[in-house]
Amino acid sequence: MNKTFKRMDLSLVGREDPFQAIGHEWLLITAGTPTHYNMMTASWGMLGILWNKPVATIFIRPERYTHDFVEATDRLTLSLLGDHREAYKICGSKSGRDLDKTAAAGLHPATLPDDLVTFAEARLVLVCRKLYKSTLRADEFIDAQPYDRHYSPKEGNLHDVYVCEIEAVYAPEGDA
């Protein structure tokens, strides 16, 4: 499946409902090179303006394989796949350490300028550059309920938080 993407005006992101796009549709966080990359599903995140820049804030647990790829690069992609729910489920529940998630999820990698990776199935892609990273801390939760609900020892480490500038937006050729 060969699909080309065209760069769109950044205002296209403003047409998205972030609650729907991230919380209900989900997205793929992808980092690496066209020959060595990994992706994971995210259903937590934020879009907005910070430091006078359009930004995406993403959350990744350090034990996730994708975390290694995000740490190794300055840039990553956030891909919205639309109704590819099964692909999202596989990319969110399986590790790229153990299998070829691209094949298992039925995805087709596509390369953007600067060798950034997305997928032919994407309806919208945000190219992001990392600006800031921090780690959530248990002692800084004002309301303990989210901590108690999402951070039992069984669940893993607290998330690293990345604030990333949205540098470019891509959509499949022919879409507006």
PDB file of C-alpha atoms in Angstrom:
ATOM      1  CA  MET A   1       0.000   0.000   0.000  1.00  0.00           C
ATOM      2  CA  ASN A   2       1.749   3.147  -1.216  1.00  0.00           C
ATOM      3  CA  LYS A   3       0.299   6.355   0.084  1.00  0.00           C
ATOM      4  CA  THR A   4       1.781   9.806  -0.078  1.00  0.00           C
ATOM      5  CA  PHE A   5       1.201  12.562   2.416  1.00  0.00           C
ATOM      6  CA  LYS A   6       1.141  16.287   1.867  1.00  0.00           C
ATOM      7  CA  ARG A   7       2.067  18.941   4.360  1.00  0.00           C
ATOM      8  CA  MET A   8      -0.969  20.843   5.568  1.00  0.00           C
ATOM      9  CA  ASP A   9      -1.456  24.134   7.334  1.00  0.00           C
ATOM     10  CA  LEU A  10      -1.000  23.794  11.075  1.00  0.00           C
ATOM     11  CA  SER A  11      -4.508  25.196  11.571  1.00  0.00           C
ATOM     12  CA  LEU A  12      -5.805  21.762  10.525  1.00  0.00           C
ATOM     13  CA  VAL A  13      -4.966  20.585  14.053  1.00  0.00           C
ATOM     14  CA  GLY A  14      -7.327  23.237  15.426  1.00  0.00           C
ATOM     15  CA  ARG A  15     -10.234  21.513  13.665  1.00  0.00           C
ATOM     16  CA  GLU A  16      -9.655  18.361  15.711  1.00  0.00           C
ATOM     17  CA  ASP A  17     -11.528  17.710  18.918  1.00  0.00           C
ATOM     18  CA  PRO A  18      -8.633  16.594  21.162  1.00  0.00           C
ATOM     19  CA  PHE A  19     -10.986  14.784  23.536  1.00  0.00           C
ATOM     20  CA  GLN A  20     -12.329  12.698  20.665  1.00  0.00           C
ATOM     21  CA  ALA A  21      -9.029  12.293  18.796  1.00  0.00           C
ATOM     22  CA  ILE A  22      -6.893  11.261  21.762  1.00  0.00           C
ATOM     23  CA  GLY A  23      -9.353   9.914  24.315  1.00  0.00           C
ATOM     24  CA  HIS A  24     -11.666   7.990  22.003  1.00  0.00           C
ATOM     25  CA  GLU A  25      -9.958   7.487  18.636  1.00  0.00           C
ATOM     26  CA  TRP A  26      -6.469   7.149  20.164  1.00  0.00           C
ATOM     27  CA  LEU A  27      -3.186   7.747  18.328  1.00  0.00           C
ATOM     28  CA  LEU A  28       0.148   6.085  17.606  1.00  0.00           C
ATOM     29  CA  ILE A  29       3.382   7.520  18.966  1.00  0.00           C
ATOM     30  CA  THR A  30       6.185   6.495  16.598  1.00  0.00           C
ATOM     31  CA  ALA A  31       9.918   7.181  16.801  1.00  0.00           C
ATOM     32  CA  GLY A  32      12.988   5.833  15.063  1.00  0.00           C
ATOM     33  CA  THR A  33      14.127   5.477  11.479  1.00  0.00           C
ATOM     34  CA  PRO A  34      12.413   3.846   8.500  1.00  0.00           C
ATOM     35  CA  THR A  35      14.495   0.710   9.104  1.00  0.00           C
ATOM     36  CA  HIS A  36      14.333   0.664  12.934  1.00  0.00           C
ATOM     37  CA  TYR A  37      11.317   2.174  14.661  1.00  0.00           C
ATOM     38  CA  ASN A  38       8.635   1.331  17.159  1.00  0.00           C
ATOM     39  CA  MET A  39       5.180   2.625  17.902  1.00  0.00           C
ATOM     40  CA  MET A  40       2.686   2.457  20.715  1.00  0.00           C
ATOM     41  CA  THR A  41      -0.937   3.389  21.166  1.00  0.00           C
ATOM     42  CA  ALA A  42      -1.725   6.361  23.362  1.00  0.00           C
ATOM     43  CA  SER A  43      -5.105   7.304  24.757  1.00  0.00           C
ATOM     44  CA  TRP A  44      -3.715   9.942  27.109  1.00  0.00           C
ATOM     45  CA  GLY A  45      -2.356  13.223  25.843  1.00  0.00           C
ATOM     46  CA  MET A  46      -3.020  16.895  25.273  1.00  0.00           C
ATOM     47  CA  LEU A  47      -2.935  19.414  22.458  1.00  0.00           C
ATOM     48  CA  GLY A  48      -2.613  23.130  23.087  1.00  0.00           C
ATOM     49  CA  ILE A  49      -0.407  26.179  23.220  1.00  0.00           C
ATOM     50  CA  LEU A  50       2.567  26.412  25.571  1.00  0.00           C
ATOM     51  CA  TRP A  51       5.532  28.778  25.396  1.00  0.00           C
ATOM     52  CA  ASN A  52       3.786  30.452  22.424  1.00  0.00           C
ATOM     53  CA  LYS A  53       4.059  27.224  20.428  1.00  0.00           C
ATOM     54  CA  PRO A  54       1.522  24.628  19.317  1.00  0.00           C
ATOM     55  CA  VAL A  55       2.319  21.557  21.395  1.00  0.00           C
ATOM     56  CA  ALA A  56       1.333  17.980  22.043  1.00  0.00           C
ATOM     57  CA  THR A  57       1.942  16.488  25.470  1.00  0.00           C
ATOM     58  CA  ILE A  58       2.399  12.728  25.570  1.00  0.00           C
ATOM     59  CA  PHE A  59       2.870  10.255  28.400  1.00  0.00           C
ATOM     60  CA  ILE A  60       5.060   7.135  28.133  1.00  0.00           C
ATOM     61  CA  ARG A  61       6.052   4.664  30.832  1.00  0.00           C
ATOM     62  CA  PRO A  62       9.827   4.087  30.859  1.00  0.00           C
ATOM     63  CA  GLU A  63       9.427   0.313  30.544  1.00  0.00           C
ATOM     64  CA  ARG A  64       7.674   0.653  27.180  1.00  0.00           C
ATOM     65  CA  TYR A  65       9.902  -0.295  24.227  1.00  0.00           C
ATOM     66  CA  THR A  66       8.795   2.849  22.378  1.00  0.00           C
ATOM     67  CA  HIS A  67      10.248   4.899  25.252  1.00  0.00           C
ATOM     68  CA  ASP A  68      13.754   3.838  24.157  1.00  0.00           C
ATOM     69  CA  PHE A  69      13.085   5.123  20.634  1.00  0.00           C
ATOM     70  CA  VAL A  70      11.611   8.411  21.863  1.00  0.00           C
ATOM     71  CA  GLU A  71      14.598   8.918  24.144  1.00  0.00           C
ATOM     72  CA  ALA A  72      17.036   8.325  21.265  1.00  0.00           C
ATOM     73  CA  THR A  73      15.660  11.036  18.982  1.00  0.00           C
ATOM     74  CA  ASP A  74      14.545  14.651  19.054  1.00  0.00           C
ATOM     75  CA  ARG A  75      11.533  14.101  16.816  1.00  0.00           C
ATOM     76  CA  LEU A  76       8.585  11.726  16.589  1.00  0.00           C
ATOM     77  CA  THR A  77       5.215  11.396  14.921  1.00  0.00           C
ATOM     78  CA  LEU A  78       1.721  11.206  16.325  1.00  0.00           C
ATOM     79  CA  SER A  79      -0.558   9.412  13.868  1.00  0.00           C
ATOM     80  CA  LEU A  80      -4.336   9.340  13.985  1.00  0.00           C
ATOM     81  CA  LEU A  81      -5.549   6.184  12.242  1.00  0.00           C
ATOM     82  CA  GLY A  82      -9.288   6.746  12.337  1.00  0.00           C
ATOM     83  CA  ASP A  83     -11.257   3.515  12.639  1.00  0.00           C
ATOM     84  CA  HIS A  84      -8.314   1.078  12.732  1.00  0.00           C
ATOM     85  CA  ARG A  85      -9.242  -0.043  16.247  1.00  0.00           C
ATOM     86  CA  GLU A  86      -7.651  -3.490  15.949  1.00  0.00           C
ATOM     87  CA  ALA A  87      -4.300  -1.959  14.951  1.00  0.00           C
ATOM     88  CA  TYR A  88      -4.491   0.365  17.950  1.00  0.00           C
ATOM     89  CA  LYS A  89      -5.252  -2.580  20.241  1.00  0.00           C
ATOM     90  CA  ILE A  90      -2.259  -4.568  18.997  1.00  0.00           C
ATOM     91  CA  CYS A  91       0.120  -1.589  19.168  1.00  0.00           C
ATOM     92  CA  GLY A  92      -1.073  -0.839  22.687  1.00  0.00           C
ATOM     93  CA  SER A  93      -0.912  -4.354  24.101  1.00  0.00           C
ATOM     94  CA  LYS A  94       2.054  -6.019  22.374  1.00  0.00           C
ATOM     95  CA  SER A  95       5.737  -5.143  22.575  1.00  0.00           C
ATOM     96  CA  GLY A  96       7.935  -4.523  19.568  1.00  0.00           C
ATOM     97  CA  ARG A  97      10.608  -6.397  21.513  1.00  0.00           C
ATOM     98  CA  ASP A  98       8.614  -9.591  20.981  1.00  0.00           C
ATOM     99  CA  LEU A  99       7.068  -9.297  17.515  1.00  0.00           C
ATOM    100  CA  ASP A 100       6.796  -7.190  14.397  1.00  0.00           C
ATOM    101  CA  LYS A 101       3.895  -4.995  15.499  1.00  0.00           C
ATOM    102  CA  THR A 102       3.631  -3.371  12.069  1.00  0.00           C
ATOM    103  CA  ALA A 103       2.845  -6.709  10.422  1.00  0.00           C
ATOM    104  CA  ALA A 104       0.716  -7.969  13.318  1.00  0.00           C
ATOM    105  CA  ALA A 105      -1.399  -4.803  13.205  1.00  0.00           C
ATOM    106  CA  GLY A 106      -1.698  -4.875   9.412  1.00  0.00           C
ATOM    107  CA  LEU A 107      -0.068  -1.454   9.099  1.00  0.00           C
ATOM    108  CA  HIS A 108       1.994  -0.153   6.191  1.00  0.00           C
ATOM    109  CA  PRO A 109       4.889   2.145   7.107  1.00  0.00           C
ATOM    110  CA  ALA A 110       5.219   5.428   5.243  1.00  0.00           C
ATOM    111  CA  THR A 111       8.127   7.832   5.357  1.00  0.00           C
ATOM    112  CA  LEU A 112       7.781  11.571   5.764  1.00  0.00           C
ATOM    113  CA  PRO A 113      10.517  14.160   5.131  1.00  0.00           C
ATOM    114  CA  ASP A 114      13.570  13.757   7.376  1.00  0.00           C
ATOM    115  CA  ASP A 115      12.942   9.983   7.496  1.00  0.00           C
ATOM    116  CA  LEU A 116      10.150  10.232  10.039  1.00  0.00           C
ATOM    117  CA  VAL A 117       7.845   7.222  10.155  1.00  0.00           C
ATOM    118  CA  THR A 118       4.072   7.120   9.994  1.00  0.00           C
ATOM    119  CA  PHE A 119       1.618   4.689   8.438  1.00  0.00           C
ATOM    120  CA  ALA A 120      -0.352   4.660   5.190  1.00  0.00           C
ATOM    121  CA  GLU A 121      -3.502   4.146   7.263  1.00  0.00           C
ATOM    122  CA  ALA A 122      -3.074   7.530   9.008  1.00  0.00           C
ATOM    123  CA  ARG A 123      -5.721  10.165   8.439  1.00  0.00           C
ATOM    124  CA  LEU A 124      -3.606  12.859  10.115  1.00  0.00           C
ATOM    125  CA  VAL A 125       0.022  12.988  11.269  1.00  0.00           C
ATOM    126  CA  LEU A 126       1.641  15.466  13.633  1.00  0.00           C
ATOM    127  CA  VAL A 127       5.415  15.822  13.362  1.00  0.00           C
ATOM    128  CA  CYS A 128       6.713  16.778  16.790  1.00  0.00           C
ATOM    129  CA  ARG A 129      10.012  17.934  18.284  1.00  0.00           C
ATOM    130  CA  LYS A 130      10.655  17.297  21.965  1.00  0.00           C
ATOM    131  CA  LEU A 131      10.930  20.455  24.069  1.00  0.00           C
ATOM    132  CA  TYR A 132      10.652  19.203  27.643  1.00  0.00           C
ATOM    133  CA  LYS A 133      10.640  15.981  29.633  1.00  0.00           C
ATOM    134  CA  SER A 134       9.780  15.245  33.229  1.00  0.00           C
ATOM    135  CA  THR A 135       8.625  12.255  35.230  1.00  0.00           C
ATOM    136  CA  LEU A 136       5.408  12.211  37.213  1.00  0.00           C
ATOM    137  CA  ARG A 137       6.071  11.931  40.930  1.00  0.00           C
ATOM    138  CA  ALA A 138       3.844  10.221  43.470  1.00  0.00           C
ATOM    139  CA  ASP A 139       4.422  12.920  46.091  1.00  0.00           C
ATOM    140  CA  GLU A 140       3.172  15.652  43.741  1.00  0.00           C
ATOM    141  CA  PHE A 141      -0.328  14.272  43.235  1.00  0.00           C
ATOM    142  CA  ILE A 142      -2.718  16.701  44.913  1.00  0.00           C
ATOM    143  CA  ASP A 143      -5.616  14.287  44.424  1.00  0.00           C
ATOM    144  CA  ALA A 144      -4.505  10.723  45.214  1.00  0.00           C
ATOM    145  CA  GLN A 145      -7.317   9.106  43.215  1.00  0.00           C
ATOM    146  CA  PRO A 146      -5.525   9.158  39.797  1.00  0.00           C
ATOM    147  CA  TYR A 147      -2.336   7.863  41.408  1.00  0.00           C
ATOM    148  CA  ASP A 148      -4.138   5.105  43.293  1.00  0.00           C
ATOM    149  CA  ARG A 149      -6.087   4.098  40.185  1.00  0.00           C
ATOM    150  CA  HIS A 150      -3.297   4.104  37.596  1.00  0.00           C
ATOM    151  CA  TYR A 151      -0.047   3.444  39.442  1.00  0.00           C
ATOM    152  CA  SER A 152      -0.189   0.234  41.405  1.00  0.00           C
ATOM    153  CA  PRO A 153       3.135  -1.650  41.393  1.00  0.00           C
ATOM    154  CA  LYS A 154       1.527  -4.097  38.957  1.00  0.00           C
ATOM    155  CA  GLU A 155       0.899  -1.285  36.462  1.00  0.00           C
ATOM    156  CA  GLY A 156       4.546  -0.201  36.193  1.00  0.00           C
ATOM    157  CA  ASN A 157       6.452   3.021  36.668  1.00  0.00           C
ATOM    158  CA  LEU A 158       4.989   6.487  36.576  1.00  0.00           C
ATOM    159  CA  HIS A 159       4.893   8.048  33.122  1.00  0.00           C
ATOM    160  CA  ASP A 160       7.510  10.290  31.616  1.00  0.00           C
ATOM    161  CA  VAL A 161       5.837  13.411  30.260  1.00  0.00           C
ATOM    162  CA  TYR A 162       7.045  14.919  26.999  1.00  0.00           C
ATOM    163  CA  VAL A 163       5.991  18.345  25.777  1.00  0.00           C
ATOM    164  CA  CYS A 164       6.599  18.423  22.027  1.00  0.00           C
ATOM    165  CA  GLU A 165       6.305  21.276  19.575  1.00  0.00           C
ATOM    166  CA  ILE A 166       4.054  20.432  16.641  1.00  0.00           C
ATOM    167  CA  GLU A 167       6.324  21.340  13.728  1.00  0.00           C
ATOM    168  CA  ALA A 168       4.222  20.078  10.838  1.00  0.00           C
ATOM    169  CA  VAL A 169       0.937  18.408   9.990  1.00  0.00           C
ATOM    170  CA  TYR A 170       0.477  15.879   7.195  1.00  0.00           C
ATOM    171  CA  ALA A 171      -2.625  14.379   5.647  1.00  0.00           C
ATOM    172  CA  PRO A 172      -2.975  11.800   2.861  1.00  0.00           C
ATOM    173  CA  GLU A 173      -2.840  13.257  -0.654  1.00  0.00           C
ATOM    174  CA  GLY A 174      -6.312  14.156  -1.775  1.00  0.00           C
ATOM    175  CA  ASP A 175      -7.610  14.913   1.746  1.00  0.00           C
ATOM    176  CA  ALA A 176      -8.209  18.464   2.889  1.00  0.00           C
TER     177      ALA A 176
END
